[in-house]
mmCIF file of C-alpha atoms in Angstrom:
data_model
loop_
_atom_site.group_PDB
_atom_site.id
_atom_site.type_symbol
_atom_site.label_atom_id
_atom_site.label_comp_id
_atom_site.label_asym_id
_atom_site.label_seq_id
_atom_site.Cartn_x
_atom_site.Cartn_y
_atom_site.Cartn_z
ATOM 1 C CA MET A 101 4.927 71.990 86.576
ATOM 2 C CA ALA A 102 7.020 69.002 87.524
ATOM 3 C CA VAL A 103 10.578 69.975 88.333
ATOM 4 C CA SER A 104 13.483 67.937 89.692
ATOM 5 C CA VAL A 105 15.792 69.534 92.230
ATOM 6 C CA LEU A 106 19.159 67.806 92.060
ATOM 7 C CA VAL A 107 20.884 67.627 95.439
ATOM 8 C CA PRO A 108 24.685 67.437 95.668
ATOM 9 C CA THR A 109 26.430 64.953 97.949
ATOM 10 C CA ALA A 110 27.191 67.818 100.356
ATOM 11 C CA LEU A 111 23.522 68.341 101.233
ATOM 12 C CA ARG A 112 22.194 64.803 101.253
ATOM 13 C CA ASN A 113 22.550 64.592 105.025
ATOM 14 C CA PHE A 114 19.553 66.910 105.037
ATOM 15 C CA THR A 115 17.446 65.098 102.406
ATOM 16 C CA GLU A 116 17.510 61.609 103.901
ATOM 17 C CA GLY A 117 20.107 60.702 101.296
ATOM 18 C CA ASN A 118 17.928 61.638 98.323
ATOM 19 C CA SER A 119 19.856 62.961 95.331
ATOM 20 C CA SER A 120 16.794 64.251 93.502
ATOM 21 C CA ILE A 121 13.573 65.786 94.820
ATOM 22 C CA SER A 122 10.474 66.128 92.631
ATOM 23 C CA VAL A 123 8.395 69.249 93.214
ATOM 24 C CA THR A 124 5.701 71.189 91.405
ATOM 25 C CA ALA A 125 6.962 74.709 90.749
ATOM 26 C CA SER A 126 7.013 77.393 88.076
ATOM 27 C CA THR A 127 9.894 79.478 89.463
ATOM 28 C CA VAL A 128 13.150 78.817 91.294
ATOM 29 C CA GLN A 129 11.713 80.434 94.435
ATOM 30 C CA GLU A 130 8.738 78.049 94.428
ATOM 31 C CA ALA A 131 11.019 75.064 93.993
ATOM 32 C CA ILE A 132 13.266 76.190 96.876
ATOM 33 C CA ASP A 133 10.262 76.858 99.121
ATOM 34 C CA GLN A 134 8.947 73.376 98.439
ATOM 35 C CA ILE A 135 12.137 71.478 99.112
ATOM 36 C CA ILE A 136 12.540 73.413 102.384
ATOM 37 C CA GLU A 137 8.978 72.480 103.295
ATOM 38 C CA ILE A 138 9.801 68.811 102.670
ATOM 39 C CA TYR A 139 13.238 68.981 104.331
ATOM 40 C CA PRO A 140 13.252 71.953 106.787
ATOM 41 C CA SER A 141 16.896 71.410 107.816
ATOM 42 C CA LEU A 142 17.938 72.360 104.281
ATOM 43 C CA LYS A 143 16.958 75.962 104.967
ATOM 44 C CA LYS A 144 19.999 77.001 106.986
ATOM 45 C CA ASN A 145 22.237 75.504 104.321
ATOM 46 C CA LEU A 146 20.599 77.344 101.439
ATOM 47 C CA ILE A 147 19.299 80.630 102.849
ATOM 48 C CA ASN A 148 21.123 83.246 104.933
ATOM 49 C CA ASP A 149 19.745 85.325 107.828
ATOM 50 C CA GLU A 150 18.558 87.949 105.351
ATOM 51 C CA GLY A 151 16.439 85.397 103.537
ATOM 52 C CA LYS A 152 18.714 85.332 100.502
ATOM 53 C CA LEU A 153 20.605 82.527 98.832
ATOM 54 C CA ARG A 154 23.846 81.840 100.709
ATOM 55 C CA ASN A 155 27.067 82.951 99.032
ATOM 56 C CA PHE A 156 28.523 79.468 98.921
ATOM 57 C CA VAL A 157 25.478 77.993 97.221
ATOM 58 C CA ASN A 158 24.817 78.255 93.494
ATOM 59 C CA LEU A 159 21.650 77.323 91.637
ATOM 60 C CA TYR A 160 21.706 76.282 88.009
ATOM 61 C CA ILE A 161 19.020 75.429 85.487
ATOM 62 C CA GLY A 162 20.854 73.169 83.108
ATOM 63 C CA GLU A 163 24.224 74.905 82.751
ATOM 64 C CA ASN A 164 22.826 78.395 83.432
ATOM 65 C CA ASP A 165 23.488 80.182 86.726
ATOM 66 C CA ILE A 166 20.215 81.717 87.932
ATOM 67 C CA ARG A 167 22.198 84.772 89.126
ATOM 68 C CA HIS A 168 22.728 85.539 85.426
ATOM 69 C CA LEU A 169 19.038 85.003 84.658
ATOM 70 C CA GLU A 170 16.289 86.401 86.875
ATOM 71 C CA GLY A 171 17.604 85.099 90.182
ATOM 72 C CA VAL A 172 15.045 83.259 92.273
ATOM 73 C CA ASN A 173 12.303 84.655 90.016
ATOM 74 C CA THR A 174 13.671 82.685 87.069
ATOM 75 C CA PRO A 175 10.892 80.568 85.555
ATOM 76 C CA ILE A 176 11.385 76.816 85.330
ATOM 77 C CA ALA A 177 9.724 74.858 82.559
ATOM 78 C CA ASP A 178 8.000 71.539 83.018
ATOM 79 C CA GLY A 179 10.573 68.736 83.100
ATOM 80 C CA GLU A 180 13.564 70.991 83.749
ATOM 81 C CA SER A 181 16.047 70.365 86.567
ATOM 82 C CA LEU A 182 17.270 72.802 89.175
ATOM 83 C CA LEU A 183 20.779 71.893 90.292
ATOM 84 C CA ILE A 184 22.157 72.957 93.675
ATOM 85 C CA VAL A 185 25.912 73.445 93.385
ATOM 86 C CA PRO A 186 28.199 74.072 96.353
ATOM 87 C CA SER A 187 31.135 76.448 95.954
ATOM 88 C CA ILE A 188 34.344 74.468 96.354
ATOM 89 C CA ALA A 189 37.623 76.032 97.440
ATOM 90 C CA GLY A 190 40.585 75.324 99.666
ATOM 91 C CA GLY A 191 44.324 75.579 99.871
ATOM 92 C CA SER A 192 47.430 74.715 101.803
ATOM 93 C CA HIS A 193 47.961 77.866 103.860
ATOM 94 C CA GLY A 194 46.211 80.131 106.265
ATOM 95 C CA LYS A 195 42.669 80.944 107.187
ATOM 96 C CA MET B 220 36.290 54.961 103.932
ATOM 97 C CA ILE B 221 37.062 55.558 100.281
ATOM 98 C CA THR B 222 38.484 53.078 97.821
ATOM 99 C CA LEU B 223 40.403 54.125 94.733
ATOM 100 C CA PRO B 224 41.809 52.078 91.881
ATOM 101 C CA LEU B 225 45.571 52.577 91.598
ATOM 102 C CA ALA B 226 45.020 54.171 88.189
ATOM 103 C CA LEU B 227 43.023 56.970 89.811
ATOM 104 C CA GLU B 228 45.647 57.545 92.463
ATOM 105 C CA ASP B 229 48.189 57.735 89.662
ATOM 106 C CA GLY B 230 45.947 60.202 87.844
ATOM 107 C CA ILE B 231 45.855 62.515 90.880
ATOM 108 C CA ARG B 232 49.640 62.295 91.226
ATOM 109 C CA THR B 233 50.245 62.987 87.517
ATOM 110 C CA HIS B 234 47.832 65.924 87.429
ATOM 111 C CA SER B 235 49.328 67.439 90.564
ATOM 112 C CA GLU B 236 52.923 67.104 89.372
ATOM 113 C CA LEU B 237 51.969 68.747 86.082
ATOM 114 C CA GLU B 238 50.384 71.671 87.912
ATOM 115 C CA TYR B 239 53.311 72.157 90.331
ATOM 116 C CA PRO B 240 54.111 74.707 91.782
ATOM 117 C CA TYR B 241 50.400 75.439 91.667
ATOM 118 C CA GLU B 242 47.602 73.557 93.364
ATOM 119 C CA SER B 243 45.693 71.064 91.226
ATOM 120 C CA CYS B 244 42.031 70.210 91.782
ATOM 121 C CA GLY B 245 39.388 67.862 90.503
ATOM 122 C CA LEU B 246 36.544 65.544 91.359
ATOM 123 C CA VAL B 247 36.486 61.882 92.237
ATOM 124 C CA LEU B 248 33.384 60.335 90.721
ATOM 125 C CA GLY B 249 32.021 57.027 91.936
ATOM 126 C CA ASN B 250 29.286 55.486 94.014
ATOM 127 C CA PHE B 251 28.308 55.034 97.621
ATOM 128 C CA GLU B 252 28.247 51.292 98.273
ATOM 129 C CA ASN B 253 27.275 50.109 101.780
ATOM 130 C CA GLY B 254 28.603 53.278 103.345
ATOM 131 C CA VAL B 255 31.872 53.142 101.430
ATOM 132 C CA LYS B 256 32.801 55.675 98.776
ATOM 133 C CA VAL B 257 34.007 53.790 95.724
ATOM 134 C CA GLY B 258 36.000 56.033 93.376
ATOM 135 C CA LYS B 259 35.686 55.066 89.721
ATOM 136 C CA GLU B 260 36.696 58.035 87.622
ATOM 137 C CA LEU B 261 38.584 61.318 87.908
ATOM 138 C CA TYR B 262 37.220 64.552 86.551
ATOM 139 C CA ARG B 263 40.027 67.079 86.254
ATOM 140 C CA LEU B 264 39.140 70.694 86.837
ATOM 141 C CA GLY B 265 40.970 73.961 86.454
ATOM 142 C CA ASN B 266 42.130 76.022 89.422
ATOM 143 C CA THR B 267 40.467 79.382 88.834
ATOM 144 C CA ARG B 268 42.551 81.374 91.320
ATOM 145 C CA GLU B 269 44.911 83.976 89.873
ATOM 146 C CA SER B 270 48.456 82.815 89.133
ATOM 147 C CA GLU B 271 50.356 83.604 92.344
ATOM 148 C CA ALA B 272 47.435 82.686 94.599
ATOM 149 C CA LYS B 273 47.291 79.264 92.913
ATOM 150 C CA ARG B 274 50.433 78.288 94.810
ATOM 151 C CA THR B 275 48.462 78.082 98.057
ATOM 152 C CA ARG B 276 44.805 78.152 97.052
ATOM 153 C CA PHE B 277 42.388 76.432 94.729
ATOM 154 C CA GLU B 278 38.911 77.327 93.650
ATOM 155 C CA ILE B 279 36.568 75.524 91.303
ATOM 156 C CA ASP B 280 34.419 77.542 88.920
ATOM 157 C CA PRO B 281 30.807 76.620 89.816
ATOM 158 C CA SER B 282 29.970 76.207 86.124
ATOM 159 C CA GLU B 283 32.726 73.571 85.864
ATOM 160 C CA MET B 284 31.334 71.920 88.990
ATOM 161 C CA VAL B 285 27.927 71.814 87.285
ATOM 162 C CA ARG B 286 29.382 70.082 84.254
ATOM 163 C CA GLY B 287 31.080 67.569 86.537
ATOM 164 C CA GLU B 288 27.871 66.905 88.468
ATOM 165 C CA LEU B 289 25.828 66.496 85.284
ATOM 166 C CA TYR B 290 28.483 64.284 83.679
ATOM 167 C CA ALA B 291 28.488 62.088 86.792
ATOM 168 C CA ARG B 292 24.710 61.751 86.873
ATOM 169 C CA ARG B 293 24.540 60.919 83.160
ATOM 170 C CA ASN B 294 26.966 58.070 83.822
ATOM 171 C CA GLY B 295 25.299 56.692 86.928
ATOM 172 C CA LEU B 296 27.940 58.187 89.214
ATOM 173 C CA ASP B 297 28.098 60.685 92.069
ATOM 174 C CA VAL B 298 30.680 63.192 93.152
ATOM 175 C CA VAL B 299 32.159 61.246 96.072
ATOM 176 C CA GLY B 300 35.290 63.308 96.585
ATOM 177 C CA ILE B 301 37.305 66.394 95.747
ATOM 178 C CA TYR B 302 41.051 66.249 95.354
ATOM 179 C CA HIS B 303 43.641 68.972 95.470
ATOM 180 C CA SER B 304 47.393 69.240 95.959
ATOM 181 C CA HIS B 305 49.503 71.029 98.543
ATOM 182 C CA PRO B 306 52.724 72.059 96.785
ATOM 183 C CA ASP B 307 55.661 71.913 99.239
ATOM 184 C CA HIS B 308 53.273 71.455 102.117
ATOM 185 C CA PRO B 309 51.971 68.403 104.032
ATOM 186 C CA SER B 310 48.824 66.576 102.939
ATOM 187 C CA VAL B 311 46.958 67.921 105.939
ATOM 188 C CA PRO B 312 43.965 70.264 105.660
ATOM 189 C CA SER B 313 44.575 73.918 106.476
ATOM 190 C CA GLU B 314 42.127 76.087 108.376
ATOM 191 C CA PHE B 315 41.152 77.522 104.975
ATOM 192 C CA ASP B 316 40.414 73.991 103.737
ATOM 193 C CA ARG B 317 38.311 73.315 106.818
ATOM 194 C CA SER B 318 36.335 76.539 106.713
ATOM 195 C CA HIS B 319 35.405 75.976 103.057
ATOM 196 C CA ALA B 320 34.633 72.262 103.323
ATOM 197 C CA TRP B 321 31.294 70.515 102.974
ATOM 198 C CA PRO B 322 30.257 67.286 104.689
ATOM 199 C CA GLY B 323 29.727 64.138 102.672
ATOM 200 C CA TYR B 324 32.708 64.432 100.337
ATOM 201 C CA SER B 325 36.117 62.866 100.725
ATOM 202 C CA TYR B 326 38.741 65.584 100.579
ATOM 203 C CA LEU B 327 41.820 63.963 99.084
ATOM 204 C CA ILE B 328 44.970 66.006 99.588
ATOM 205 C CA LEU B 329 48.264 65.174 97.897
ATOM 206 C CA SER B 330 51.519 66.721 99.079
ATOM 207 C CA VAL B 331 53.932 67.563 96.260
ATOM 208 C CA GLY B 332 57.537 68.306 97.175
ATOM 209 C CA HIS B 333 59.839 69.982 94.646
ATOM 210 C CA GLY B 334 57.599 68.780 91.835
ATOM 211 C CA PHE B 335 57.303 65.166 92.958
ATOM 212 C CA SER B 336 54.155 63.772 94.521
ATOM 213 C CA VAL B 337 54.610 62.493 98.046
ATOM 214 C CA ARG B 338 51.700 61.517 100.255
ATOM 215 C CA LEU B 339 47.996 61.188 99.476
ATOM 216 C CA GLN B 340 45.581 61.304 102.408
ATOM 217 C CA SER B 341 41.814 61.494 102.585
ATOM 218 C CA TRP B 342 39.846 63.643 105.007
ATOM 219 C CA GLU B 343 36.178 64.011 105.798
ATOM 220 C CA LEU B 344 34.400 66.880 107.545
ATOM 221 C CA ASP B 345 32.476 65.812 110.635
ATOM 222 C CA PRO B 346 29.068 67.499 110.200
ATOM 223 C CA GLU B 347 28.664 67.896 113.966
ATOM 224 C CA THR B 348 32.080 69.187 115.063
ATOM 225 C CA LYS B 349 32.907 70.842 111.688
ATOM 226 C CA GLN B 350 36.411 69.406 112.043
ATOM 227 C CA PHE B 351 38.280 67.255 109.556
ATOM 228 C CA GLU B 352 38.972 63.648 110.449
ATOM 229 C CA GLU B 353 41.323 61.446 108.486
ATOM 230 C CA GLU B 354 39.462 58.852 106.466
ATOM 231 C CA LYS B 355 40.728 55.402 105.547
ATOM 232 C CA LEU B 356 41.959 55.352 101.961
ATOM 233 C CA VAL B 357 42.195 51.940 100.316
ATOM 234 C CA LEU B 358 43.979 51.583 96.994
ATOM 235 C CA ASN B 359 43.152 48.611 94.820
ATOM 236 C CA SER B 360 44.053 47.350 91.395
#
């Protein structure tokens, strides 16, 4: 099934500047595996040492967080988009 | 380098003064044109930190970030920057800012002193050194 993975500005250094990657996948895991196969340097930015999605990275199908669905096993329908969303935080003081 | 229309700079100042003594936050939407970030629209966001922590911290709810990203894409724009305020503190990134930053975005920081906006500066994370470097900010009409 044709799926678009939408890449935020923060990760485009690792996708040759591409903001959208087309893959053929039926689950989130398949889509992630494919974009890492196309752009291997994405892996360290998406996956931690335990092979799980990094804490500061969120994946959404439409406006739905996959953590509230079936995680990486969440099915993706033909034509749907998987959006990679970085966690954004900061502040004036401290570490 | 990032360019901002004066109206957007004014929007950041107004939002941040309204939120004082808490930190404001939002997105700068625009385009990348010949290596320059061109800001075209602000997308205000809520600071999701609890009330006292909001004085020195901001956090964006990922679901709000999603709506901002999708809104930008629907309108032919990108998220080119993230702005936030530093109430009663200089417009210089903290270690907390640095450790939570991503490359690629402009991080616009506005100092607000006693409720009045002071200085707006833009910073960019060097993907190699992981340090912030000040970025040229050009305001235009």
